Coordinates of C-alpha atoms and ligand atoms in Angstrom, one line a residue:
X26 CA -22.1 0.6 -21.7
X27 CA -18.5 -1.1 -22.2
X28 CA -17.8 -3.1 -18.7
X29 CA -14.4 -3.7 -18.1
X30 CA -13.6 -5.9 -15.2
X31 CA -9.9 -6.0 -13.9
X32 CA -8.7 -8.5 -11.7
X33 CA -5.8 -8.1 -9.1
X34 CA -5.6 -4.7 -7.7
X35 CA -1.8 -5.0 -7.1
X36 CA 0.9 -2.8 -8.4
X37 CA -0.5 -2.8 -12.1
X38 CA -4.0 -3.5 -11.5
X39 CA -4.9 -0.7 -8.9
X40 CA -2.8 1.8 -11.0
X41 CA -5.1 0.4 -14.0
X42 CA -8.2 0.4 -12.2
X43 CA -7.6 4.2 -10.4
X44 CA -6.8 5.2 -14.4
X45 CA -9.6 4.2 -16.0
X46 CA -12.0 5.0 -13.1
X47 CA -10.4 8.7 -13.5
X48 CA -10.8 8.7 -17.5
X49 CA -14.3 7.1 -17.7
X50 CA -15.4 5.6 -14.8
X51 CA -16.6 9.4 -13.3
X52 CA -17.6 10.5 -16.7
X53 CA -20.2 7.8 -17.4
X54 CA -18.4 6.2 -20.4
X55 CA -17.8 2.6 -19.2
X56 CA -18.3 0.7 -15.9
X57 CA -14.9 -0.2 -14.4
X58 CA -15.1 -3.2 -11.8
X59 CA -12.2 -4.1 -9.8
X60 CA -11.8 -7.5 -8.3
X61 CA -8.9 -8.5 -5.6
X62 CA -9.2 -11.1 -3.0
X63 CA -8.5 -8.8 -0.3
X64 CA -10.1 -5.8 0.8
X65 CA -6.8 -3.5 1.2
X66 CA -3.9 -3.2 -1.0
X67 CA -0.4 -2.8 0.4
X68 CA 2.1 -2.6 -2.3
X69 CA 3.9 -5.6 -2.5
X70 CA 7.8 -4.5 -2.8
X71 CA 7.0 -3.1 0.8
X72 CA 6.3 -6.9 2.2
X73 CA 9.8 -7.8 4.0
X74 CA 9.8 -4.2 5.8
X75 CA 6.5 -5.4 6.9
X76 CA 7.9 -8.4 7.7
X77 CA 10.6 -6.5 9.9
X78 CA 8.2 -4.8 11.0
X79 CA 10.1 -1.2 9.8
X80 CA 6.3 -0.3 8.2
X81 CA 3.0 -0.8 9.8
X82 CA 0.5 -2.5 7.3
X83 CA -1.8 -1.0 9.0
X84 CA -0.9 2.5 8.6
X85 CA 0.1 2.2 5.1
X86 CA -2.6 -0.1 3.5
X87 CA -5.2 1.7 0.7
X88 CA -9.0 0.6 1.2
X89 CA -10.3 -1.1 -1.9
X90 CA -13.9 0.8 -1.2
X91 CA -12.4 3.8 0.1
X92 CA -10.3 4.5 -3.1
X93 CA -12.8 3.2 -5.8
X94 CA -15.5 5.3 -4.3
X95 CA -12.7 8.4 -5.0
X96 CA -12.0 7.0 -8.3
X97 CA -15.1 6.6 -10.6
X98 CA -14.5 2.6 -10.3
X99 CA -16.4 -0.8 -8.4
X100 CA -14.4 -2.8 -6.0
X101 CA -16.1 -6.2 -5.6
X102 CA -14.3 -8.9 -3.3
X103 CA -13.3 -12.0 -4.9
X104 CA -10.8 -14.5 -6.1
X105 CA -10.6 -15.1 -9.4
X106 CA -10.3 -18.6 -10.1
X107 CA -11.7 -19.1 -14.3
X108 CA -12.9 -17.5 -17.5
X109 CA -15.7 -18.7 -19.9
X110 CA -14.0 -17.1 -23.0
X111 CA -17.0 -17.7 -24.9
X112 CA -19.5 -16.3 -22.6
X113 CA -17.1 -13.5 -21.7
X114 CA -17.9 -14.2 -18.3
X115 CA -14.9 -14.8 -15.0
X116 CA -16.1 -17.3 -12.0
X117 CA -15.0 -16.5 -8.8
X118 CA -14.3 -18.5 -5.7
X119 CA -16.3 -18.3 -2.7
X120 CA -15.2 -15.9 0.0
X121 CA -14.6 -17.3 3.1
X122 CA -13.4 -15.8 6.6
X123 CA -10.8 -16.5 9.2
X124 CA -12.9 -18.6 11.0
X125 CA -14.7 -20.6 8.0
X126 CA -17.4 -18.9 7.5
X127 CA -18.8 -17.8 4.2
X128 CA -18.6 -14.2 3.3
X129 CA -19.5 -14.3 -0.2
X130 CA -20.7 -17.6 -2.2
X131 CA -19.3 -18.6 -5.5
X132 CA -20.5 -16.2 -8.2
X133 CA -19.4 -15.5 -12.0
X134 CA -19.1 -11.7 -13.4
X135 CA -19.5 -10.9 -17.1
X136 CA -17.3 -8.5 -18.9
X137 CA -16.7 -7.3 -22.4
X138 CA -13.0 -6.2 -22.1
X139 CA -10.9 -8.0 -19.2
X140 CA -7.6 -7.3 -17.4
X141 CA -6.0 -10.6 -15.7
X142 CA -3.5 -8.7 -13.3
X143 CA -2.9 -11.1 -10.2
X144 CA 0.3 -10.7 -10.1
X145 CA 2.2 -13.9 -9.0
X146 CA 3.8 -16.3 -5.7
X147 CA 7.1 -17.9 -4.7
X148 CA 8.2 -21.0 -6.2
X149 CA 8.7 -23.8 -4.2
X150 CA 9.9 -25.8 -7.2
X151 CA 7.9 -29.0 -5.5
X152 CA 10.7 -29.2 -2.4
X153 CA 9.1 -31.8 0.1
X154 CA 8.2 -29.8 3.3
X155 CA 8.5 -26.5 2.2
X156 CA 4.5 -25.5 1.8
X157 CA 4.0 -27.1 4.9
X158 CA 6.6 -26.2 7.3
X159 CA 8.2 -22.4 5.4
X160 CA 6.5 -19.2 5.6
X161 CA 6.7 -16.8 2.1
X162 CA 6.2 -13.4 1.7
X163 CA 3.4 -13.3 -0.9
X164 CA 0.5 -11.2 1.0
X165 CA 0.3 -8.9 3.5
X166 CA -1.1 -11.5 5.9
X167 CA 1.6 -13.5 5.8
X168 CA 4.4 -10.3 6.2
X169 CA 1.9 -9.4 9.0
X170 CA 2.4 -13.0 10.5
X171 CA 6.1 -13.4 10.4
X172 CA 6.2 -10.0 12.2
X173 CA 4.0 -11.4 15.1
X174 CA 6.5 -14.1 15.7
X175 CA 8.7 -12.1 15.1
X176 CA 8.0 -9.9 18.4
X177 CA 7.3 -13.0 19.9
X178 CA 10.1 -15.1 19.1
X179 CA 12.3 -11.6 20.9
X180 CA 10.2 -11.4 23.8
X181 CA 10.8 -14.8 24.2
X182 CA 14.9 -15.0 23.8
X183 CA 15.2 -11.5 26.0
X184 CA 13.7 -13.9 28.9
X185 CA 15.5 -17.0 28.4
X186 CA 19.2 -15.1 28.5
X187 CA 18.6 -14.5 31.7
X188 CA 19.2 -18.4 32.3
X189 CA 20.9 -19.1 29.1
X190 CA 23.1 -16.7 27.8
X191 CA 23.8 -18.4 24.5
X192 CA 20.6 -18.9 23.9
X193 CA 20.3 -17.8 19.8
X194 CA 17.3 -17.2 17.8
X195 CA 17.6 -18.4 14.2
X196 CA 16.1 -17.4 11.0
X197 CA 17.2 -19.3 8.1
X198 CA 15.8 -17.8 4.5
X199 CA 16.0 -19.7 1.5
X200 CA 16.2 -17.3 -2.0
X201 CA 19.2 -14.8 -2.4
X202 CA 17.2 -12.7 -4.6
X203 CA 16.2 -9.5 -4.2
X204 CA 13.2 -10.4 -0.9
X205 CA 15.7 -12.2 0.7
X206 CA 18.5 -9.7 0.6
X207 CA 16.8 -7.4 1.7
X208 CA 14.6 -9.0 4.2
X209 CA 17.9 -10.3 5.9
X210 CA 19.3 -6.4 6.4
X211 CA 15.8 -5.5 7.9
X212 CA 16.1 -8.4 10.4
X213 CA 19.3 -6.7 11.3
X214 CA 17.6 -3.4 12.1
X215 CA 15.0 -5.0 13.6
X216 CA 17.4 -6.4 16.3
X217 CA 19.3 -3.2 16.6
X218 CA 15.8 -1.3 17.2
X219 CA 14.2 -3.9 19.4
X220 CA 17.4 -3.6 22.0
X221 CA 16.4 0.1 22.1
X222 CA 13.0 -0.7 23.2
X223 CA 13.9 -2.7 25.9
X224 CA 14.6 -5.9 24.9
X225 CA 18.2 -5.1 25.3
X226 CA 19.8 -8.1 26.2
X227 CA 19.4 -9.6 22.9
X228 CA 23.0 -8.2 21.3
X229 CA 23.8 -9.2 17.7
X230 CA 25.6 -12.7 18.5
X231 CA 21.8 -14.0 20.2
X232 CA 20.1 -13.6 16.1
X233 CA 21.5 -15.5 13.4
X234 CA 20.3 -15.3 10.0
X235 CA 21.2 -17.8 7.2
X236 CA 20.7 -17.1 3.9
X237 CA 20.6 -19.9 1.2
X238 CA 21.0 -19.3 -2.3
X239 CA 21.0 -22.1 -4.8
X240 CA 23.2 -20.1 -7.4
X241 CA 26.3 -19.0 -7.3
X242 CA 26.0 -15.5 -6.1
X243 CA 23.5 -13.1 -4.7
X244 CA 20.8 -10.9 -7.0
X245 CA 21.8 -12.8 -9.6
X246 CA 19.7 -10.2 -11.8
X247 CA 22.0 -7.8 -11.2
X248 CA 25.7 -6.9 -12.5
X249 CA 28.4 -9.3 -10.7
X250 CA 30.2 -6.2 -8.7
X251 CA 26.8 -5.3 -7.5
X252 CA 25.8 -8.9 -6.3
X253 CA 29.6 -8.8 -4.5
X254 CA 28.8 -5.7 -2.9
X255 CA 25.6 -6.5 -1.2
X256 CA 27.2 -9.8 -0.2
X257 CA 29.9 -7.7 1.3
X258 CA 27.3 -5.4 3.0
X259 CA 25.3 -8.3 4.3
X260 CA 28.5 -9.8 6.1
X261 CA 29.3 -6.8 7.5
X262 CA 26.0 -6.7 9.4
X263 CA 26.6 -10.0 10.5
X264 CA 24.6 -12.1 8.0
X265 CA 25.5 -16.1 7.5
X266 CA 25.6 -16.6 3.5
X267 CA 25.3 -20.0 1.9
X268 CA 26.3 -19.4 -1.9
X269 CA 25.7 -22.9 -4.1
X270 CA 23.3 -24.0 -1.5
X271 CA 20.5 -25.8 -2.6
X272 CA 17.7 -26.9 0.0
X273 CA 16.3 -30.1 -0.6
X274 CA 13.5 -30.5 1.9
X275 CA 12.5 -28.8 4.4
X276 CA 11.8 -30.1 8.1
X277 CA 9.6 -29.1 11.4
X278 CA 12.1 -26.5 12.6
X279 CA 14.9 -27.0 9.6
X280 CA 16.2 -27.1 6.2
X281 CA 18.0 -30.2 4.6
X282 CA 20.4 -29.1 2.2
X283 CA 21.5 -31.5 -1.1
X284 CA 24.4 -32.5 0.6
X285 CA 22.4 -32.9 3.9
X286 CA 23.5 -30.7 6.2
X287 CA 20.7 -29.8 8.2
X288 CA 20.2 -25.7 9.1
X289 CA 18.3 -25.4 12.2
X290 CA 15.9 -22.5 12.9
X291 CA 13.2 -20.9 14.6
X292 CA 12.1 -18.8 11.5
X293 CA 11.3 -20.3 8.4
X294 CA 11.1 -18.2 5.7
X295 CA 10.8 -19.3 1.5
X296 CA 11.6 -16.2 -1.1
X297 CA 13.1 -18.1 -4.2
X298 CA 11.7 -18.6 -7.3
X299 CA 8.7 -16.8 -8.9
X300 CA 5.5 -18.9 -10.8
X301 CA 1.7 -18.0 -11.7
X302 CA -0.5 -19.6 -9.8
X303 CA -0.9 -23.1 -11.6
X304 CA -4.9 -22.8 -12.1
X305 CA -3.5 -20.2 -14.9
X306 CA -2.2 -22.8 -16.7
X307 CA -5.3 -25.4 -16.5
X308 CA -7.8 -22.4 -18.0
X309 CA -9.0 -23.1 -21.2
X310 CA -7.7 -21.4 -24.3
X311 CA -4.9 -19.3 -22.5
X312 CA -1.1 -20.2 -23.8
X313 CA 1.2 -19.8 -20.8
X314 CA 5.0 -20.5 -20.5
X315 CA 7.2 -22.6 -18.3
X316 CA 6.0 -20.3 -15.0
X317 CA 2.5 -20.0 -15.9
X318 CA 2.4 -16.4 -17.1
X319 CA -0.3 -16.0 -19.9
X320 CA 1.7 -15.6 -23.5
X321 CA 0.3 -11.9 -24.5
X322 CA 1.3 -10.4 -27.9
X323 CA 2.4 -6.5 -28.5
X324 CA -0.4 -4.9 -27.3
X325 CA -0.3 -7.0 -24.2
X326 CA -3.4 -8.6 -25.2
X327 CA -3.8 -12.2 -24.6
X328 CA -2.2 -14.6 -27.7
X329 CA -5.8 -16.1 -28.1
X330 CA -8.2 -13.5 -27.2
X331 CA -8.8 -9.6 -27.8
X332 CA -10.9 -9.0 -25.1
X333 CA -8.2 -10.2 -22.4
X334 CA -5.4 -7.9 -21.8
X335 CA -2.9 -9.2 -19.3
X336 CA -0.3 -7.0 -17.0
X337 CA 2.0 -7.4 -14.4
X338 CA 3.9 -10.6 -13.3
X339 CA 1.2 -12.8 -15.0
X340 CA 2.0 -11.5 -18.2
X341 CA 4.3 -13.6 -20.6
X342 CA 5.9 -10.6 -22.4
X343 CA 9.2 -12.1 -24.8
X344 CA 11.7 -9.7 -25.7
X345 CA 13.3 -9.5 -29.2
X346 CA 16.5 -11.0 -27.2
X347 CA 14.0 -14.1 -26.0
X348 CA 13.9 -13.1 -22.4
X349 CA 10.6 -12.1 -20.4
X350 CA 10.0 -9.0 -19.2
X351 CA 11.2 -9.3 -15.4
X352 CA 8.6 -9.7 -12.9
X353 CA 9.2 -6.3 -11.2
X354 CA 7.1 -3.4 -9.9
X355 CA 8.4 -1.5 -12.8
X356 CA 7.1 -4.1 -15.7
X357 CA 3.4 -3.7 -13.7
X358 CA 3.6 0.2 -13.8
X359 CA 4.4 0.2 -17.6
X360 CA 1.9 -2.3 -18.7
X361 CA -0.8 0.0 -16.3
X362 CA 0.2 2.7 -18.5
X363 CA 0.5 1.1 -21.7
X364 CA -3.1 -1.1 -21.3
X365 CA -4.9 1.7 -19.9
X366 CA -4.0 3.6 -23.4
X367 CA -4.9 0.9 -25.4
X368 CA -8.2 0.3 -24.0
X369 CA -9.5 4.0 -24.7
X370 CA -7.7 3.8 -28.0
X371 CA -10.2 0.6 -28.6
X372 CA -13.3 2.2 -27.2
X373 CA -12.7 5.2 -30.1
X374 CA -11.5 3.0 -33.0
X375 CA -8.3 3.9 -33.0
X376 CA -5.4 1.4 -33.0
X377 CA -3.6 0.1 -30.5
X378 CA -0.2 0.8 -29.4
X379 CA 2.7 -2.0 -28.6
X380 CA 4.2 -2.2 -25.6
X381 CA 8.0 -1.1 -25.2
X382 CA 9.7 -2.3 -22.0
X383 CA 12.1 0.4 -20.6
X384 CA 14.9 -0.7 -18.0
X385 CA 15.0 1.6 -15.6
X386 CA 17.6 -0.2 -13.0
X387 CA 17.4 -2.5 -10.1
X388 CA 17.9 -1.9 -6.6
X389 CA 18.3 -3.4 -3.5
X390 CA 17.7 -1.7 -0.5
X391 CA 19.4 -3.1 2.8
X392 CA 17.2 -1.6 5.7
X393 CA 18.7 2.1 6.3
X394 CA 22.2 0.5 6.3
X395 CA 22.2 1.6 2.3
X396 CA 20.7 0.7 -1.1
X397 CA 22.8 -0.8 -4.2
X398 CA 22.0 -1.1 -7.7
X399 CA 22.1 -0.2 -10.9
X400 CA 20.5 3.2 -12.5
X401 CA 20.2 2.5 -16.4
X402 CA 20.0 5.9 -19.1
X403 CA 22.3 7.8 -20.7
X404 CA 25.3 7.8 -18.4
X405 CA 27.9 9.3 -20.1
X406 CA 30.1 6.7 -21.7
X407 CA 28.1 4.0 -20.5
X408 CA 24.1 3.1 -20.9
X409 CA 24.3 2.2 -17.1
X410 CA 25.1 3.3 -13.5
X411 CA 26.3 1.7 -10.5
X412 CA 24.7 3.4 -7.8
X413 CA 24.7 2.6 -3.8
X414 CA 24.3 5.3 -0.8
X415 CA 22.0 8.2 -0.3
X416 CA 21.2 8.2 -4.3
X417 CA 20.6 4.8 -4.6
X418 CA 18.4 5.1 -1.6
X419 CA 16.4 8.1 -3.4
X420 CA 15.9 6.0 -6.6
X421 CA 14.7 2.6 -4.6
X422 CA 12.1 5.0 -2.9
X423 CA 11.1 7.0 -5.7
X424 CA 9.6 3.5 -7.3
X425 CA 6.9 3.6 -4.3
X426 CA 6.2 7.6 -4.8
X427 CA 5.9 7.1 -8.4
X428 CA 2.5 4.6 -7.4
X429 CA 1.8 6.7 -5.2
X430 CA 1.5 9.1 -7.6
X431 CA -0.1 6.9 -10.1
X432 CA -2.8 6.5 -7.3
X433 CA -3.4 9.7 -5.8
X434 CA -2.2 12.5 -8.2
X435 CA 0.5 14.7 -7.3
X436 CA -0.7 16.6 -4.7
X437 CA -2.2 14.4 -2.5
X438 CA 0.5 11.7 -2.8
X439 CA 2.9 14.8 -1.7
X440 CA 0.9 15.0 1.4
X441 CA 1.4 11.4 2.3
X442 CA 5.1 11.8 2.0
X443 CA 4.6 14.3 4.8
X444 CA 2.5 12.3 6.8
X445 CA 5.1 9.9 6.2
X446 CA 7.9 11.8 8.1
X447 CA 4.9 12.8 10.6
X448 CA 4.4 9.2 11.7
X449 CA 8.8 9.1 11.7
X450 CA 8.5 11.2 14.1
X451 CA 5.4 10.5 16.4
X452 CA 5.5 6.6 16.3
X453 CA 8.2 4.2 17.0
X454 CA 10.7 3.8 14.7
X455 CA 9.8 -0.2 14.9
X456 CA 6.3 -2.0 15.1
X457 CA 6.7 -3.5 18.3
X458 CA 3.4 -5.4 18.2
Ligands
FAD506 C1 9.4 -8.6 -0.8 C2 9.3 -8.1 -2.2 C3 10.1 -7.1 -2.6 C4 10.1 -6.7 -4.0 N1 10.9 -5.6 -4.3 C5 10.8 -5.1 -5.6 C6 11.5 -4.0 -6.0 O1 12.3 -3.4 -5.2 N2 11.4 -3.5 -7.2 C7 10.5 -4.1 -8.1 O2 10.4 -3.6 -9.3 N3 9.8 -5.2 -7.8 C8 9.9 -5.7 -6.5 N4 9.2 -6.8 -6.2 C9 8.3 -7.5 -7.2 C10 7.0 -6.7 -7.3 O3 6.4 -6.6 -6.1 C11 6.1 -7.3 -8.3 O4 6.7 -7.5 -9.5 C12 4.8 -6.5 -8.5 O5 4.1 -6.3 -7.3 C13 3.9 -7.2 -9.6 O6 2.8 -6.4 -9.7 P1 1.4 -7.1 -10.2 O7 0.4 -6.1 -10.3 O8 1.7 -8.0 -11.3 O9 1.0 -8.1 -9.0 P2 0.9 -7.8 -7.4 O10 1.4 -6.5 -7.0 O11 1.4 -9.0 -6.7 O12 -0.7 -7.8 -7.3 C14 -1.5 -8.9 -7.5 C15 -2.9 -8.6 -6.9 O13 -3.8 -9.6 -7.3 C16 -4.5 -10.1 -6.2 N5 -4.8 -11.5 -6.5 C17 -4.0 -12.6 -6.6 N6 -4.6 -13.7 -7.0 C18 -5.9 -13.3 -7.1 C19 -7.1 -14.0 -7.5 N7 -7.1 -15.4 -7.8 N8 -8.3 -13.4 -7.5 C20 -8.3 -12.1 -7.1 N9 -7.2 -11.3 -6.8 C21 -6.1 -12.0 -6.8 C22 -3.6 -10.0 -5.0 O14 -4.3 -9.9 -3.8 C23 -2.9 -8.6 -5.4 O15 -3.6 -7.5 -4.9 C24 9.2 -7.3 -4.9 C25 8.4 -8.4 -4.5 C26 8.5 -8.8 -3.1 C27 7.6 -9.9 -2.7

């Protein structure tokens, strides 16, 4: 029987893994093995409200096992770290626990058609200090980290205002992209929702937040009105933005900018820049670009091999106009869709379709202050829409119900938007722990 072995059960790779479970997984007609290095999945557009702590990653994460054993697929722990194209076989790392201790020992897994779908991390473009002393916002663990200091770090300043009224705390992140922007307008929610909960003598001038962005202006992947506007909304909550900022290293405690200027703070947080892991780039017989993603051709397979289809952020896809396909939730869900097809097409002899990237828009939420962006269709006279309130709000959420969807079906995905308003309404509007 056909094995195909997926690795990464992020936004692409779960959806990929949950579709081909469905389609022959729980008929018998090929063993589908997923492979993540983690045992939950949280989707990863839903990391800085973590981070806030406006979501509980507890509460909202999907069980590998649980939802494989629902699926018609295998989860098997493991990170990924080679492939044997020859022996069609992937070797994967040893699994180790919090403490050090071995969970799993290195092992290899053989397939005959594999998916590479691990998505990708933050770019620290080499900056002396910054692996070491910055936090990013790559897993769950670390969102779930910066949330426990967090908490602390407010527990901490509510008590020292008693003796020091000035007393600030300050969190300083580097990136003006789309994680940064909208971790910064969670921060301010945070603050606003923490006073409410008793730590009420920490008012909006006790919590500064810095925002650094190399470039010129903020979301620089959006339309230059739009980037204006959420710099507008972000100074209206009270936000500290550094336009043509470039950090240069970073310290215990503080970033050194190019010009030298040192930015103190308590918080350290690192969201510019996107790269593939670099062991991507040191695997034999792969062709990757400039930020490690694997060169795929129109069927999203692999330049240099058939039996590797790749999706997601690790996927080098070049446009007729020479860009990549943006690393977005959105790429990940089409490439699901478009691999998943191609794979039964294979399995029946049929050939396989090319992958077309559709634009859909980008949008930036900022907390439940409002969401910006950019809707992109048939508009009338135009191709695109500026969008920002309650509709822009809709659309930004409707990315998350659409995996959702892709995950559990309609109906049960329906349920969970109810148990959604549920929790709204039952639980604190903040994770205070
Ligand atoms: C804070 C934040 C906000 C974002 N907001 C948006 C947004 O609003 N809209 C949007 O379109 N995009 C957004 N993105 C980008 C979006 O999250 C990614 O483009 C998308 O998740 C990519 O999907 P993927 O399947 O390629 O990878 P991921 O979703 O990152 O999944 C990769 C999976 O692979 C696993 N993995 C990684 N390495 C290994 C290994 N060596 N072995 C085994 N498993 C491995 C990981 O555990 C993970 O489960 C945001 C990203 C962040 C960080």
């Amino acid at each position: 029987m056909m094995k195909i072995v997926i690795v990464g059960g992020g936004a692409g790779g779960l959806e990929l893994a949950t579709y081909l479970g469905n389609k022959l997984g729980r008929k018998g007609q090929a063993d589908v093995i997923l492979i993540d290095q983690n045992q939950t999945h949280l989707w990863k557009p839903l990391l800085h409200e973590v981070a806030a702590g406006s979501l509980d990653a507890e509460v909202d994460s999907l069980s590998y096992r649980a939802h494989a054993a629902a699926h018609g697929f295998v989860f098997k722990l493991g990170r990924f770290e080679n492939v044997d194209k020859v022996n069609r076989r992937i070797a994967l790392a040893q699994v180790m626990d919090e403490d050090g201790v071995e969970v799993l020992p290195p092992r290899s897994e053989s397939y005959d058609q594999l998916v590479i779908a691990i998505g990708s991390s933050c770019n620290d473009f080499d900056t002396p200090g910054v692996a070491q002393y910055s936090q990013f916002l790559e897993q769950s663990q670390q969102a779930q980290k910066f949330h426990r200091q967090l908490v602390n770090y407010f527990v901490k300043l509510n008590r020292s205002l008693i003796d020091d009224p000035d007393k600030i705390l300050s969190i300083v992140i580097v990136g003006g992209g789309a994680t940064g922007v909208e971790l910064s307008a969670e921060l301010f929610n945070a603050r606003q929702l923490f006073a409410l909960y008793g730590l009420e003598r920490v008012t909006p001038e006790h919590m500064r937040v810095t925002l650094l962005e190399a470039g010129p202006r903020l979301v620089p992947a959006l339309a230059e009105e739009v980037s204006e506007s959420v710099r507008a909304e972000l100074i209206k909550l009270g936000a500290d933005i550094r336009l043509d900022t470039r950090v240069a290293k970073a310290e215990k405690n503080a970033f050194v900018t190019a010009s030298g200027e040192i930015i103190e703070a308590d918080l350290m947080l690192w969201a510019a820049g996107v790269k593939v892991p670099d062991f991507v780039a040191e695997i034999e017989g792969l062709e990757t670009n400039r930020i490690n993603q694997i060169l795929v051709g129109p069927t999203m397979q692999a330049t240099t091999d058939d039996s590797i289809f790749v999706i997601g952020d690790c996927a080098g896809f070049e446009l007729d106009d020479g860009h990549w396909v943006p690393p977005r939730a959105q790429s990940a869900h089409q490439m699901a869709d478009v691999v998943g097809k191609n794979i039964i097409r294979g399995m029946k002899g049929k050939p396989l379709k090319n992958f077309t990237y559709r634009d859909h828009g980008s949008l930036v939420s900022l907390s439940q202050y409002t969401a910006i962006g950019v809707l992109m269709g048939n508009f009338g006279s135009g191709q695109s829409l500026n969008v920002r309130g309650w509709v822009a709000r809709m659309a930004y959420i409707s990315l998350y119900r659409l995996h959702q969807i892709a995950l559990h079906g309609w109906f049960k995905a329906s349920l969970l938007v109810v148990a959604d308003k549920i929790n709204h309404i039952v639980k604190p509007r903040l994770k205070l722990h």
